[in-house]
Amino acid sequence: MTFHSMRHSFATLLAANGVDILTISKMLTHKSVKNTQIYAKVVDERAREASMVISLK
């Protein structure tokens, strides 16, 4: 596992567990929150996938 993949996994886990993007951005020392928003998209995709599990027949 590379440093980059561990860092990405760490940030994704934080986002998935409700840590706000600004805090994650500071922890990763990103100069812009825009760089951190990728982790929010991962969480959004998981939420969308989870909602598809429910069948309303």
PDB file of N, CA and C in Angstrom:
ATOM      1  N   MET A   1       0.845  -1.169   0.000  1.00  0.00           N
ATOM      2  CA  MET A   1       0.000   0.000   0.000  1.00  0.00           C
ATOM      3  C   MET A   1       0.899   1.244   0.000  1.00  0.00           C
ATOM      4  N   THR A   2       0.574   2.182  -0.849  1.00  0.00           N
ATOM      5  CA  THR A   2       1.379   3.391  -0.948  1.00  0.00           C
ATOM      6  C   THR A   2       0.914   4.436   0.067  1.00  0.00           C
ATOM      7  N   PHE A   3       1.775   5.398   0.308  1.00  0.00           N
ATOM      8  CA  PHE A   3       1.424   6.488   1.213  1.00  0.00           C
ATOM      9  C   PHE A   3       0.168   7.191   0.715  1.00  0.00           C
ATOM     10  N   HIS A   4       0.095   7.427  -0.586  1.00  0.00           N
ATOM     11  CA  HIS A   4      -1.053   8.129  -1.154  1.00  0.00           C
ATOM     12  C   HIS A   4      -2.354   7.352  -0.927  1.00  0.00           C
ATOM     13  N   SER A   5      -2.337   6.054  -1.142  1.00  0.00           N
ATOM     14  CA  SER A   5      -3.560   5.275  -0.964  1.00  0.00           C
ATOM     15  C   SER A   5      -3.968   5.209   0.511  1.00  0.00           C
ATOM     16  N   MET A   6      -2.992   5.155   1.416  1.00  0.00           N
ATOM     17  CA  MET A   6      -3.327   5.169   2.850  1.00  0.00           C
ATOM     18  C   MET A   6      -3.926   6.521   3.244  1.00  0.00           C
ATOM     19  N   ARG A   7      -3.369   7.577   2.700  1.00  0.00           N
ATOM     20  CA  ARG A   7      -3.865   8.927   2.986  1.00  0.00           C
ATOM     21  C   ARG A   7      -5.289   9.087   2.453  1.00  0.00           C
ATOM     22  N   HIS A   8      -5.524   8.585   1.248  1.00  0.00           N
ATOM     23  CA  HIS A   8      -6.855   8.655   0.643  1.00  0.00           C
ATOM     24  C   HIS A   8      -7.858   7.832   1.470  1.00  0.00           C
ATOM     25  N   SER A   9      -7.466   6.634   1.874  1.00  0.00           N
ATOM     26  CA  SER A   9      -8.340   5.787   2.694  1.00  0.00           C
ATOM     27  C   SER A   9      -8.661   6.458   4.024  1.00  0.00           C
ATOM     28  N   PHE A  10      -7.664   7.049   4.643  1.00  0.00           N
ATOM     29  CA  PHE A  10      -7.850   7.752   5.906  1.00  0.00           C
ATOM     30  C   PHE A  10      -8.876   8.866   5.756  1.00  0.00           C
ATOM     31  N   ALA A  11      -8.712   9.688   4.735  1.00  0.00           N
ATOM     32  CA  ALA A  11      -9.617  10.808   4.518  1.00  0.00           C
ATOM     33  C   ALA A  11     -11.027  10.325   4.172  1.00  0.00           C
ATOM     34  N   THR A  12     -11.130   9.270   3.395  1.00  0.00           N
ATOM     35  CA  THR A  12     -12.438   8.727   3.032  1.00  0.00           C
ATOM     36  C   THR A  12     -13.154   8.180   4.264  1.00  0.00           C
ATOM     37  N   LEU A  13     -12.427   7.494   5.121  1.00  0.00           N
ATOM     38  CA  LEU A  13     -13.014   6.982   6.370  1.00  0.00           C
ATOM     39  C   LEU A  13     -13.490   8.122   7.262  1.00  0.00           C
ATOM     40  N   LEU A  14     -12.711   9.169   7.349  1.00  0.00           N
ATOM     41  CA  LEU A  14     -13.134  10.330   8.142  1.00  0.00           C
ATOM     42  C   LEU A  14     -14.434  10.906   7.589  1.00  0.00           C
ATOM     43  N   ALA A  15     -14.485  11.100   6.280  1.00  0.00           N
ATOM     44  CA  ALA A  15     -15.685  11.668   5.649  1.00  0.00           C
ATOM     45  C   ALA A  15     -16.886  10.746   5.838  1.00  0.00           C
ATOM     46  N   ALA A  16     -16.680   9.455   5.694  1.00  0.00           N
ATOM     47  CA  ALA A  16     -17.779   8.490   5.842  1.00  0.00           C
ATOM     48  C   ALA A  16     -18.302   8.446   7.268  1.00  0.00           C
ATOM     49  N   ASN A  17     -17.472   8.841   8.212  1.00  0.00           N
ATOM     50  CA  ASN A  17     -17.889   8.828   9.617  1.00  0.00           C
ATOM     51  C   ASN A  17     -18.291  10.208  10.127  1.00  0.00           C
ATOM     52  N   GLY A  18     -18.558  11.111   9.193  1.00  0.00           N
ATOM     53  CA  GLY A  18     -19.168  12.381   9.545  1.00  0.00           C
ATOM     54  C   GLY A  18     -18.239  13.530   9.874  1.00  0.00           C
ATOM     55  N   VAL A  19     -16.945  13.372   9.686  1.00  0.00           N
ATOM     56  CA  VAL A  19     -16.026  14.481   9.928  1.00  0.00           C
ATOM     57  C   VAL A  19     -16.199  15.493   8.799  1.00  0.00           C
ATOM     58  N   ASP A  20     -16.304  16.767   9.157  1.00  0.00           N
ATOM     59  CA  ASP A  20     -16.570  17.772   8.130  1.00  0.00           C
ATOM     60  C   ASP A  20     -15.355  17.991   7.223  1.00  0.00           C
ATOM     61  N   ILE A  21     -15.649  18.430   6.013  1.00  0.00           N
ATOM     62  CA  ILE A  21     -14.639  18.583   4.967  1.00  0.00           C
ATOM     63  C   ILE A  21     -13.549  19.577   5.369  1.00  0.00           C
ATOM     64  N   LEU A  22     -13.902  20.648   6.043  1.00  0.00           N
ATOM     65  CA  LEU A  22     -12.907  21.631   6.453  1.00  0.00           C
ATOM     66  C   LEU A  22     -11.879  21.011   7.404  1.00  0.00           C
ATOM     67  N   THR A  23     -12.343  20.206   8.342  1.00  0.00           N
ATOM     68  CA  THR A  23     -11.432  19.534   9.271  1.00  0.00           C
ATOM     69  C   THR A  23     -10.524  18.559   8.536  1.00  0.00           C
ATOM     70  N   ILE A  24     -11.097  17.781   7.624  1.00  0.00           N
ATOM     71  CA  ILE A  24     -10.286  16.834   6.838  1.00  0.00           C
ATOM     72  C   ILE A  24      -9.254  17.592   6.019  1.00  0.00           C
ATOM     73  N   SER A  25      -9.662  18.704   5.428  1.00  0.00           N
ATOM     74  CA  SER A  25      -8.749  19.512   4.626  1.00  0.00           C
ATOM     75  C   SER A  25      -7.563  19.988   5.462  1.00  0.00           C
ATOM     76  N   LYS A  26      -7.838  20.426   6.669  1.00  0.00           N
ATOM     77  CA  LYS A  26      -6.764  20.890   7.551  1.00  0.00           C
ATOM     78  C   LYS A  26      -5.853  19.735   7.967  1.00  0.00           C
ATOM     79  N   MET A  27      -6.448  18.573   8.231  1.00  0.00           N
ATOM     80  CA  MET A  27      -5.647  17.424   8.631  1.00  0.00           C
ATOM     81  C   MET A  27      -4.719  16.967   7.509  1.00  0.00           C
ATOM     82  N   LEU A  28      -5.178  17.091   6.280  1.00  0.00           N
ATOM     83  CA  LEU A  28      -4.371  16.686   5.124  1.00  0.00           C
ATOM     84  C   LEU A  28      -3.464  17.811   4.632  1.00  0.00           C
ATOM     85  N   THR A  29      -3.568  18.951   5.265  1.00  0.00           N
ATOM     86  CA  THR A  29      -2.825  20.172   4.909  1.00  0.00           C
ATOM     87  C   THR A  29      -3.026  20.591   3.451  1.00  0.00           C
ATOM     88  N   HIS A  30      -4.264  20.445   2.974  1.00  0.00           N
ATOM     89  CA  HIS A  30      -4.599  20.935   1.642  1.00  0.00           C
ATOM     90  C   HIS A  30      -4.659  22.455   1.685  1.00  0.00           C
ATOM     91  N   LYS A  31      -4.176  23.086   0.656  1.00  0.00           N
ATOM     92  CA  LYS A  31      -4.213  24.548   0.583  1.00  0.00           C
ATOM     93  C   LYS A  31      -5.620  25.042   0.242  1.00  0.00           C
ATOM     94  N   SER A  32      -6.403  24.193  -0.382  1.00  0.00           N
ATOM     95  CA  SER A  32      -7.760  24.555  -0.776  1.00  0.00           C
ATOM     96  C   SER A  32      -8.713  23.415  -0.417  1.00  0.00           C
ATOM     97  N   VAL A  33      -9.898  23.775   0.039  1.00  0.00           N
ATOM     98  CA  VAL A  33     -10.911  22.770   0.356  1.00  0.00           C
ATOM     99  C   VAL A  33     -11.355  22.039  -0.910  1.00  0.00           C
ATOM    100  N   LYS A  34     -11.181  22.669  -2.057  1.00  0.00           N
ATOM    101  CA  LYS A  34     -11.547  22.037  -3.328  1.00  0.00           C
ATOM    102  C   LYS A  34     -10.815  20.709  -3.508  1.00  0.00           C
ATOM    103  N   ASN A  35      -9.574  20.641  -3.039  1.00  0.00           N
ATOM    104  CA  ASN A  35      -8.812  19.399  -3.142  1.00  0.00           C
ATOM    105  C   ASN A  35      -9.400  18.299  -2.270  1.00  0.00           C
ATOM    106  N   THR A  36     -10.090  18.681  -1.233  1.00  0.00           N
ATOM    107  CA  THR A  36     -10.635  17.728  -0.272  1.00  0.00           C
ATOM    108  C   THR A  36     -12.030  17.258  -0.663  1.00  0.00           C
ATOM    109  N   GLN A  37     -12.697  17.974  -1.527  1.00  0.00           N
ATOM    110  CA  GLN A  37     -14.080  17.668  -1.875  1.00  0.00           C
ATOM    111  C   GLN A  37     -14.240  16.313  -2.551  1.00  0.00           C
ATOM    112  N   ILE A  38     -13.183  15.736  -3.062  1.00  0.00           N
ATOM    113  CA  ILE A  38     -13.268  14.405  -3.673  1.00  0.00           C
ATOM    114  C   ILE A  38     -13.770  13.380  -2.663  1.00  0.00           C
ATOM    115  N   TYR A  39     -13.401  13.549  -1.392  1.00  0.00           N
ATOM    116  CA  TYR A  39     -13.812  12.601  -0.363  1.00  0.00           C
ATOM    117  C   TYR A  39     -15.310  12.711  -0.079  1.00  0.00           C
ATOM    118  N   ALA A  40     -15.860  13.902  -0.211  1.00  0.00           N
ATOM    119  CA  ALA A  40     -17.298  14.085  -0.046  1.00  0.00           C
ATOM    120  C   ALA A  40     -18.048  13.384  -1.166  1.00  0.00           C
ATOM    121  N   LYS A  41     -17.489  13.397  -2.370  1.00  0.00           N
ATOM    122  CA  LYS A  41     -18.131  12.727  -3.502  1.00  0.00           C
ATOM    123  C   LYS A  41     -18.169  11.220  -3.287  1.00  0.00           C
ATOM    124  N   VAL A  42     -17.110  10.665  -2.691  1.00  0.00           N
ATOM    125  CA  VAL A  42     -17.087   9.228  -2.401  1.00  0.00           C
ATOM    126  C   VAL A  42     -18.207   8.885  -1.432  1.00  0.00           C
ATOM    127  N   VAL A  43     -18.385   9.702  -0.401  1.00  0.00           N
ATOM    128  CA  VAL A  43     -19.436   9.468   0.589  1.00  0.00           C
ATOM    129  C   VAL A  43     -20.804   9.620  -0.054  1.00  0.00           C
ATOM    130  N   ASP A  44     -20.980  10.624  -0.930  1.00  0.00           N
ATOM    131  CA  ASP A  44     -22.250  10.814  -1.636  1.00  0.00           C
ATOM    132  C   ASP A  44     -22.591   9.593  -2.484  1.00  0.00           C
ATOM    133  N   GLU A  45     -21.601   9.023  -3.154  1.00  0.00           N
ATOM    134  CA  GLU A  45     -21.834   7.843  -3.982  1.00  0.00           C
ATOM    135  C   GLU A  45     -22.274   6.659  -3.120  1.00  0.00           C
ATOM    136  N   ARG A  46     -21.665   6.482  -1.971  1.00  0.00           N
ATOM    137  CA  ARG A  46     -22.056   5.389  -1.077  1.00  0.00           C
ATOM    138  C   ARG A  46     -23.475   5.574  -0.569  1.00  0.00           C
ATOM    139  N   ALA A  47     -23.849   6.790  -0.263  1.00  0.00           N
ATOM    140  CA  ALA A  47     -25.216   7.065   0.192  1.00  0.00           C
ATOM    141  C   ALA A  47     -26.214   6.745  -0.916  1.00  0.00           C
ATOM    142  N   ARG A  48     -25.863   7.111  -2.126  1.00  0.00           N
ATOM    143  CA  ARG A  48     -26.733   6.828  -3.274  1.00  0.00           C
ATOM    144  C   ARG A  48     -26.874   5.312  -3.473  1.00  0.00           C
ATOM    145  N   GLU A  49     -25.767   4.596  -3.375  1.00  0.00           N
ATOM    146  CA  GLU A  49     -25.802   3.138  -3.507  1.00  0.00           C
ATOM    147  C   GLU A  49     -26.643   2.503  -2.401  1.00  0.00           C
ATOM    148  N   ALA A  50     -26.511   3.024  -1.192  1.00  0.00           N
ATOM    149  CA  ALA A  50     -27.280   2.489  -0.060  1.00  0.00           C
ATOM    150  C   ALA A  50     -28.768   2.701  -0.266  1.00  0.00           C
ATOM    151  N   SER A  51     -29.139   3.824  -0.842  1.00  0.00           N
ATOM    152  CA  SER A  51     -30.567   4.086  -1.061  1.00  0.00           C
ATOM    153  C   SER A  51     -31.144   3.187  -2.137  1.00  0.00           C
ATOM    154  N   MET A  52     -30.322   2.662  -3.011  1.00  0.00           N
ATOM    155  CA  MET A  52     -30.787   1.780  -4.085  1.00  0.00           C
ATOM    156  C   MET A  52     -31.070   0.361  -3.577  1.00  0.00           C
ATOM    157  N   VAL A  53     -30.628   0.048  -2.371  1.00  0.00           N
ATOM    158  CA  VAL A  53     -30.831  -1.280  -1.799  1.00  0.00           C
ATOM    159  C   VAL A  53     -32.302  -1.501  -1.453  1.00  0.00           C
ATOM    160  N   ILE A  54     -33.003  -0.435  -1.129  1.00  0.00           N
ATOM    161  CA  ILE A  54     -34.402  -0.510  -0.729  1.00  0.00           C
ATOM    162  C   ILE A  54     -35.288  -0.650  -1.968  1.00  0.00           C
ATOM    163  N   SER A  55     -36.137  -1.645  -1.928  1.00  0.00           N
ATOM    164  CA  SER A  55     -37.075  -1.858  -3.030  1.00  0.00           C
ATOM    165  C   SER A  55     -38.473  -1.515  -2.550  1.00  0.00           C
ATOM    166  N   LEU A  56     -39.146  -0.636  -3.269  1.00  0.00           N
ATOM    167  CA  LEU A  56     -40.507  -0.204  -2.897  1.00  0.00           C
ATOM    168  C   LEU A  56     -41.526  -0.814  -3.859  1.00  0.00           C
ATOM    169  N   LYS A  57     -41.658  -2.123  -3.787  1.00  0.00           N
ATOM    170  CA  LYS A  57     -42.596  -2.810  -4.669  1.00  0.00           C
ATOM    171  C   LYS A  57     -43.952  -2.936  -4.059  1.00  0.00           C
TER     172      LYS A  57
END
